[in-house]
Amino acid sequence: MKTEHIILSIETSCDETSLSLIRSTKISDTEVSIEKISHIVHSQAELHAEYGGVFPALAKREHASNLVPLMLELIKETEGKGESVFVNTGAKELNEKINLDIKNLLDREPELYDNIVRHLIGWQGNIDAIAITQGPGLEPALWVGINFARALGLLWGVKTVPINHMKGHMISALFSPEKSSLISPLFPILGLLISGGHTEIISMSDPDTFSLVGKTRDDAVGEAYDKVARLLDLPYPGGPEIARLALEARERNLVSEAELPRPMINTNDYDFSFSGLKTAVLYAVKDKELSSEEKMMLAGEFEEAIVDVLTHKLSKAYKEYMPSLCVVGGGVAANTYLRERLIQSLKEVQSDAEIYFPTQELATDNAFMIALALAFNISFGERSIEELAEDEIKATGNLHITS
Ligand code: KG4
Ligand code: ZN
């Protein structure tokens, strides 16, 4: 069985257009070496900031106009490393059938079609698979990435494999940047997935099997950060802004007078609810002109409430599931205070409990994690690229990790 694979991955589920190219080499039953050949993340956050959140039609348009230029950047970077993954054949025209297939596929993305014809025709990609985010995310944004991936698949005769974005977040924590490898842990593992659209605890019992332990009943934790940031007049995305103010409040020992609720902290399940917390902040700021210290204190208390709930629920799940390790993934996993508190609270449950986090760069949306998820599956799972590949991939906004 082939142990080395070149994987191109594409991520367009929200407001990051991202591409990556990796070489994965299985070196043992529990380790796959990962060579990051190229990784590009183009954030549209500044464009969306004006709307205070992601504007789907704008995200779609931006992905459509940026994908080909970013692909050319990836090809250039790859060539610069002396890799011969992409070869320029000098061809000026497409085979008639392939041209027609790509044209039909990109019927609703004429700009993307023109860009492909103009800039990518001469290039041949010698890769083993294209990993593409199928969902969850914004469907118009997902569709552009999927159609682009399928067009490249037709152009180069390469299989396209749909990948669940949340699985990418979960697997990103199993990548060790020091060793540049991905490990397969002993199962089960427990995942805390916390992003702008999701808050859930997932149990993974083998590389292909995920089950839901608990989830938010309303807002996701990243969404709560973003909404509270808006209430405090902070720019989008709000997570890093709140985290910065909360850090300053902790450093200066500024403690809020308003005590915010810790929703569902003591319920007998693993579910969450954050919309009441946001409403409590709304009442705390209503009709008031807050000083910068007051904003800091409120941000600090809000972060404290979030971290209390997340640490409490993950520790409780740890006691019941006794996993070999916990992983944390998603944009909110970038939060350093949350990381410290999660480590500390699991240690209190079991002194040698292990918890892995993605690097800061891999916590928020990126294509590298999508390539990692495929590398993980073909190296440690039951199915090959051929079995995982699909000809027709449907963007699925609410795709669940357990499906
Ligand atoms: O995973 P991600 O990049 O996109 C989604 O799949 O949603 O997560 C984005 C979310 C946003 O809500 C953002 O405010 C939050 O992650 N975030 C943070 C931090 N960095 C990003 N939240 C808290 N603290 C942070 N340092
Ligand atoms: Zn995400």
Short mmCIF file of C-alpha atoms and ligand atoms in Angstrom, two decimals, residues 11 13-16 136-137 165-166 169 194-198 220-227 229 235-244 302-303 306 329-338 360 362-366 369, ligand 1:
data_model
loop_
_atom_site.label_atom_id
_atom_site.label_comp_id
_atom_site.label_asym_id
_atom_site.label_seq_id
_atom_site.Cartn_x
_atom_site.Cartn_y
_atom_site.Cartn_z
CA GLU A 11 -11.06 25.77 2.73
CA SER A 13 -16.40 27.74 4.68
CA CYS A 14 -16.46 31.25 6.13
CA ASP A 15 -14.31 34.35 5.63
CA GLU A 16 -10.90 32.77 5.08
CA PRO A 136 -20.46 23.07 8.09
CA GLY A 137 -20.29 26.73 7.08
CA HIS A 165 -14.57 21.36 8.74
CA MET A 166 -15.06 20.43 12.43
CA HIS A 169 -10.45 21.51 13.78
CA ILE A 194 -15.37 25.82 20.05
CA SER A 195 -15.74 28.17 17.11
CA GLY A 196 -17.92 30.93 15.73
CA GLY A 197 -20.64 28.46 14.73
CA HIS A 198 -20.12 25.51 17.08
CA ALA A 220 -21.84 29.17 19.97
CA VAL A 221 -19.11 30.41 22.29
CA GLY A 222 -17.28 32.32 19.51
CA GLU A 223 -20.60 33.89 18.53
CA ALA A 224 -21.09 35.03 22.16
CA TYR A 225 -17.60 36.60 22.11
CA ASP A 226 -18.41 38.37 18.84
CA LYS A 227 -21.82 39.63 20.04
CA ALA A 229 -17.64 42.61 21.52
CA PRO A 235 -14.43 45.47 16.11
CA TYR A 236 -15.16 42.08 14.46
CA PRO A 237 -13.93 39.40 15.09
CA GLY A 238 -14.55 40.08 18.75
CA GLY A 239 -12.84 37.06 20.34
CA PRO A 240 -9.27 38.37 20.25
CA GLU A 241 -10.47 41.89 21.28
CA ILE A 242 -12.36 40.64 24.36
CA ALA A 243 -9.43 38.36 25.23
CA ARG A 244 -7.07 41.35 25.12
CA PHE A 302 -17.53 37.60 30.60
CA GLU A 303 -14.40 35.57 29.80
CA ILE A 306 -17.25 31.34 29.63
CA GLY A 329 -10.18 22.89 18.35
CA GLY A 330 -11.82 25.90 16.67
CA GLY A 331 -11.14 29.63 16.75
CA VAL A 332 -11.82 30.04 20.48
CA ALA A 333 -9.09 27.45 21.16
CA ALA A 334 -6.70 30.32 20.37
CA ASN A 335 -7.62 31.82 23.76
CA THR A 336 -4.59 31.43 26.05
CA TYR A 337 -6.45 31.98 29.33
CA LEU A 338 -8.92 29.24 28.41
CA GLN A 360 -2.33 29.54 17.40
CA LEU A 362 -4.05 26.36 13.28
CA ALA A 363 -6.78 27.25 15.81
CA THR A 364 -8.66 29.56 13.46
CA ASP A 365 -9.87 28.54 10.00
CA ASN A 366 -7.21 27.26 7.61
CA MET A 369 -6.19 21.27 8.98
O1 KG4 B 1 -12.96 28.37 13.81
P1 KG4 B 1 -13.09 29.79 13.45
O2 KG4 B 1 -11.90 30.51 12.85
O3 KG4 B 1 -14.29 29.99 12.45
C1 KG4 B 1 -15.46 29.22 12.54
O4 KG4 B 1 -15.42 28.04 12.07
O5 KG4 B 1 -16.41 29.74 13.16
O6 KG4 B 1 -13.58 30.56 14.77
C2 KG4 B 1 -13.83 31.94 14.75
C3 KG4 B 1 -14.29 32.36 16.13
C4 KG4 B 1 -14.78 33.80 16.18
O7 KG4 B 1 -16.02 33.84 16.85
C5 KG4 B 1 -13.69 34.53 16.95
O8 KG4 B 1 -14.15 35.65 17.67
C6 KG4 B 1 -13.21 33.43 17.90
O9 KG4 B 1 -13.22 32.27 17.08
N1 KG4 B 1 -11.86 33.67 18.41
C7 KG4 B 1 -11.58 33.81 19.74
C8 KG4 B 1 -10.19 34.07 19.82
N2 KG4 B 1 -9.67 34.06 18.56
C9 KG4 B 1 -10.71 33.81 17.72
N3 KG4 B 1 -12.37 33.74 20.82
C10 KG4 B 1 -11.80 33.93 22.03
N4 KG4 B 1 -10.49 34.19 22.20
C11 KG4 B 1 -9.64 34.26 21.15
N5 KG4 B 1 -8.35 34.53 21.33
#
